[in-house]
PDB file of C-alpha atoms in Angstrom:
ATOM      1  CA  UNK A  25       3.926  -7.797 -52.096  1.00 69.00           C
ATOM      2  CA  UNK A  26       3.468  -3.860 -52.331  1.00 92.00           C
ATOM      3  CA  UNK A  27       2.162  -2.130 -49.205  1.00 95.00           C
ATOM      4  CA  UNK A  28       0.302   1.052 -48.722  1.00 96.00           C
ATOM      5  CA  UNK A  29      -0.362   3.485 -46.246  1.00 96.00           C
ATOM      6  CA  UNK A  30      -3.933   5.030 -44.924  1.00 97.00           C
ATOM      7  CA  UNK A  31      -3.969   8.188 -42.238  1.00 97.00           C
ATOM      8  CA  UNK A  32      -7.305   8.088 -40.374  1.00 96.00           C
ATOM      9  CA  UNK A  33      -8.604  10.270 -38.291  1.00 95.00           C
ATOM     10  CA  UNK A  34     -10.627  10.487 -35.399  1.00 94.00           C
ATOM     11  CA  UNK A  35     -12.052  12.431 -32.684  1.00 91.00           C
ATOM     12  CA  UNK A  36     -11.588  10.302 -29.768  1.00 92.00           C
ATOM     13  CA  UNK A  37      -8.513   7.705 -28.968  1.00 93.00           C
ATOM     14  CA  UNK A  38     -10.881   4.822 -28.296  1.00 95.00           C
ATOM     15  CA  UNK A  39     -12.276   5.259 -31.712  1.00 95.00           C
ATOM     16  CA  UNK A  40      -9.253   5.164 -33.225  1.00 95.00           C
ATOM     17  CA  UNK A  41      -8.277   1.953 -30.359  1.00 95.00           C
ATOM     18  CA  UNK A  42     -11.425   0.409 -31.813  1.00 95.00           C
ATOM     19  CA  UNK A  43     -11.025   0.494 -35.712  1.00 95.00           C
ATOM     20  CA  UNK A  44      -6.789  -1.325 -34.589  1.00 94.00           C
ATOM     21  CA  UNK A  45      -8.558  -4.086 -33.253  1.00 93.00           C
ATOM     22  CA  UNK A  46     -10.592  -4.658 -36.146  1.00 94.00           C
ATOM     23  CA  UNK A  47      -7.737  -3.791 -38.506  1.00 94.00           C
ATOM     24  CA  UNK A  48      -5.491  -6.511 -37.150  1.00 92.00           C
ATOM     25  CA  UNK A  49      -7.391  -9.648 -38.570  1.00 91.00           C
ATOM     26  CA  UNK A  50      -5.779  -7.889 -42.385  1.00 92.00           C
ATOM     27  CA  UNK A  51      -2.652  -7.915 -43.586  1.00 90.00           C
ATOM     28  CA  UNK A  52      -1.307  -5.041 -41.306  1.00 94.00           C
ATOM     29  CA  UNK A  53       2.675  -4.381 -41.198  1.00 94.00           C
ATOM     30  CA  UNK A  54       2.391  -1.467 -38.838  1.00 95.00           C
ATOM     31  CA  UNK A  55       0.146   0.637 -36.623  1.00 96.00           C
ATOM     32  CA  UNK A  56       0.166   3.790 -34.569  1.00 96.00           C
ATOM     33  CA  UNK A  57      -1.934   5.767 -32.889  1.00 95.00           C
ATOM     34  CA  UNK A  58      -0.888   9.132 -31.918  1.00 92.00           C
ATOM     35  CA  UNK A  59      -2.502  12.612 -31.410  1.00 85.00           C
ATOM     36  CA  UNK A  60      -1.638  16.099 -32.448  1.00 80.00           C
ATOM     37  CA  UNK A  61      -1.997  19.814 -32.055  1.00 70.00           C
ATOM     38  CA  UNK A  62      -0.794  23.020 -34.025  1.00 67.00           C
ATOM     39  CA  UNK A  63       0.772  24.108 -30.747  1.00 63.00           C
ATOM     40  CA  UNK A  64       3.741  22.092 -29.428  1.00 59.00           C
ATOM     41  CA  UNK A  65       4.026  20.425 -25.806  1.00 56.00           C
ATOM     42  CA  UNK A  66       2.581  17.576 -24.247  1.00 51.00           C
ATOM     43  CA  UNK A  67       0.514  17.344 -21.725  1.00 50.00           C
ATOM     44  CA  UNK A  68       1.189  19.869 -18.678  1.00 49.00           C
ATOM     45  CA  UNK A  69       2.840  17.420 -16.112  1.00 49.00           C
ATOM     46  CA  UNK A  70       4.746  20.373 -14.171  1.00 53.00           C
ATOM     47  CA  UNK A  71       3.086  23.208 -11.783  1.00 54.00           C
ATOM     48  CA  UNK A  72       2.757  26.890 -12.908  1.00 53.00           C
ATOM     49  CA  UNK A  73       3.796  29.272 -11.043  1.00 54.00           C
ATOM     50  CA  UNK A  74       1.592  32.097 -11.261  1.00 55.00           C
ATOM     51  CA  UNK A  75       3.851  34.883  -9.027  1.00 58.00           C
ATOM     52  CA  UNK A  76       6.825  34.585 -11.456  1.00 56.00           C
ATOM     53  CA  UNK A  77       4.577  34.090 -14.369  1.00 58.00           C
ATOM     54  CA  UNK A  78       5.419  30.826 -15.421  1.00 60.00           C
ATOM     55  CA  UNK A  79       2.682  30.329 -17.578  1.00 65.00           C
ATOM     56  CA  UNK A  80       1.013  31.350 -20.745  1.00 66.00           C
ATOM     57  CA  UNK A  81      -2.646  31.601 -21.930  1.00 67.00           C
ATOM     58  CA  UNK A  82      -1.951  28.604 -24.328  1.00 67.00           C
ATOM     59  CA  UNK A  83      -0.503  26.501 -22.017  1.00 67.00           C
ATOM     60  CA  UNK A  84      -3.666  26.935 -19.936  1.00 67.00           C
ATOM     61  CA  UNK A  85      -6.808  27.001 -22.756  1.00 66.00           C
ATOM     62  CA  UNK A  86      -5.112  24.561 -25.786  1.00 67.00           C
ATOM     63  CA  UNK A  87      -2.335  22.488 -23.357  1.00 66.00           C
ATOM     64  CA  UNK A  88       0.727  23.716 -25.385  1.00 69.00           C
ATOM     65  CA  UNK A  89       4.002  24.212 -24.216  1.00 70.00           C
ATOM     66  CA  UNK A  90       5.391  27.390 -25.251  1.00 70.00           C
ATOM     67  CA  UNK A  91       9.012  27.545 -25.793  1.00 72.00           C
ATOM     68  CA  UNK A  92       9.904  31.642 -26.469  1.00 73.00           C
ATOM     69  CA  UNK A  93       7.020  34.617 -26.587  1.00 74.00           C
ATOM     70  CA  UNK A  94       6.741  34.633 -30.308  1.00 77.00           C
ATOM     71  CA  UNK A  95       5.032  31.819 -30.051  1.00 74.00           C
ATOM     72  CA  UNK A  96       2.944  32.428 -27.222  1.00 74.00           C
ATOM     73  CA  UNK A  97       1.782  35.730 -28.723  1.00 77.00           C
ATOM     74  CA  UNK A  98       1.110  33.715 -31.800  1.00 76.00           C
ATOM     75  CA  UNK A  99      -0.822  30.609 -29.959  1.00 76.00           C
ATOM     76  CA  UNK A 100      -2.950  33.442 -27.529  1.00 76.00           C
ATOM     77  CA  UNK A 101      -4.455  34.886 -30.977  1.00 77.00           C
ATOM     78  CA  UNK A 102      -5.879  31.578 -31.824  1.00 74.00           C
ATOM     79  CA  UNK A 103      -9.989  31.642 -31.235  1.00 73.00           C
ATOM     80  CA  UNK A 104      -9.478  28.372 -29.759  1.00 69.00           C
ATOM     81  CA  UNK A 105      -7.162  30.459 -26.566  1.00 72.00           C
ATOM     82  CA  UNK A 106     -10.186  31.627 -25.274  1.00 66.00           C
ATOM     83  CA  UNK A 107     -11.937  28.747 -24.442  1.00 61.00           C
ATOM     84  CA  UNK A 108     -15.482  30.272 -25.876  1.00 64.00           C
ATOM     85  CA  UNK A 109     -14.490  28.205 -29.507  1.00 59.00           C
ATOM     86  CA  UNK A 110     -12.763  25.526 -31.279  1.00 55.00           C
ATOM     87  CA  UNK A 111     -11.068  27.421 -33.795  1.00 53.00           C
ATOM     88  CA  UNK A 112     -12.952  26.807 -36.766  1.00 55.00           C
ATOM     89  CA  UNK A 113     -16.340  25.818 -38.421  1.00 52.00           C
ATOM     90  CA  UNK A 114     -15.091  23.841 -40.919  1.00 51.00           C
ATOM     91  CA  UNK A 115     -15.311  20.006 -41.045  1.00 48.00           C
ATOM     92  CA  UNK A 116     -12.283  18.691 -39.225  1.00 52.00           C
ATOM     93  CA  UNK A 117     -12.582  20.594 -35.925  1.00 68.00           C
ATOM     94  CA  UNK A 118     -12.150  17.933 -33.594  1.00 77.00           C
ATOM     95  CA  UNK A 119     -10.346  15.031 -35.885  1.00 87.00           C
ATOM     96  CA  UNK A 120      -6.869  15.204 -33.865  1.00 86.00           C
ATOM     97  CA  UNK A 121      -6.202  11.241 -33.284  1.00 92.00           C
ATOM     98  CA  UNK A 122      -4.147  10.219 -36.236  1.00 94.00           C
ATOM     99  CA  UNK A 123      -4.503   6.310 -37.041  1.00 96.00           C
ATOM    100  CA  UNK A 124      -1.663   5.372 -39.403  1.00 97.00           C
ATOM    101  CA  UNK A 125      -1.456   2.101 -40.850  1.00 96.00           C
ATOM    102  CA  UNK A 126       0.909   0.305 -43.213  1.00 97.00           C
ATOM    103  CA  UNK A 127      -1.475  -2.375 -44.860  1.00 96.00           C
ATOM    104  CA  UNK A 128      -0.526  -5.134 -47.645  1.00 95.00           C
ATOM    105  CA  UNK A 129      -2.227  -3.378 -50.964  1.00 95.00           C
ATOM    106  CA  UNK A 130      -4.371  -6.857 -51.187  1.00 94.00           C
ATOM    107  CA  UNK A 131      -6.134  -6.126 -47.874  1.00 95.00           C
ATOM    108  CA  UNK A 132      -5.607  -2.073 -48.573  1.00 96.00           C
ATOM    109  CA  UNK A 133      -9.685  -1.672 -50.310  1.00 96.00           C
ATOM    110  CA  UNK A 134     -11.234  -3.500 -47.217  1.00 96.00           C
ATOM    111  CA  UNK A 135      -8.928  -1.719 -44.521  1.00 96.00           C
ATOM    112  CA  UNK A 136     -10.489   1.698 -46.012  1.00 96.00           C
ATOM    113  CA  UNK A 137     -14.303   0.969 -45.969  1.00 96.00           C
ATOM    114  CA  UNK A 138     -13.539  -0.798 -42.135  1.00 95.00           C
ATOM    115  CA  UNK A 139     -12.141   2.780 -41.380  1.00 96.00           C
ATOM    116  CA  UNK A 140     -14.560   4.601 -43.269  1.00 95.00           C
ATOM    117  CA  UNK A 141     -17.989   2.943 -42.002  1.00 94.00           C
ATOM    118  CA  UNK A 142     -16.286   3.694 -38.495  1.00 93.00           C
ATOM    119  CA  UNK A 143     -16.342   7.188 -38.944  1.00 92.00           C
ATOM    120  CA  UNK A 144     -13.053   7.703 -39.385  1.00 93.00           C
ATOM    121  CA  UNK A 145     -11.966  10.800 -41.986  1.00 92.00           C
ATOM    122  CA  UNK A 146      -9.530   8.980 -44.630  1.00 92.00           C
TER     123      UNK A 146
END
């Protein structure tokens, strides 16, 4: 049989955690759930060290790790850096859990209303 894919989106990881569960009485073949940013870094697992300056304004206000100061000059002029805004008014802000799902294309029409009566932003 053919397969297809679906990206879903969601705001919060147990939203996205939710919609799996349901997902997994169809025909899935595979499933992730994963989050993402426009800056790069994970979460900040090691200490700053504000005397040597060690730090950046996007690693503290969006949790990026900033790898050379292009890039932190770049990330810093985002709205988002100063914590007084998202970034944006349009209707996405906020989608950054990424459900993706490899479905068998018989199953593929219910998989997307599941996802889509969830909330979810196909």
């Amino acid at each position: 049989m053919a397969e297809k894919n679906i990206l879903a989106y969601f705001k919060t990881p147990e939203e996205a955690e939710k919609i799996s569960r349901k997902l997994q009485s169809l025909q899935v073949v595979d499933m992730s759930i994963d989050r993402f940013s426009a800056y790069p870094g994970g979460e900040l697992n090691q200490p700053m060290n504000l005397l040597s300056g060690d730090m950046s304004l996007a690693g503290l206000t969006q949790n990026a790790s900033i790898t050379n100061p292009s890039a932190g000059v770049l990330a810093a002029a985002s709205p988002a850096a100063s914590g007084m805004s998202d970034g944006g008014e349009d209707g996405i802000s906020g989608f950054d859990i990424l459900l993706t799902v490899v479905i068998e294309e018989s199953s593929f029409d219910q998989a997307m209303r599941v996802i889509q009566e969830a909330g979810g932003l196909v």
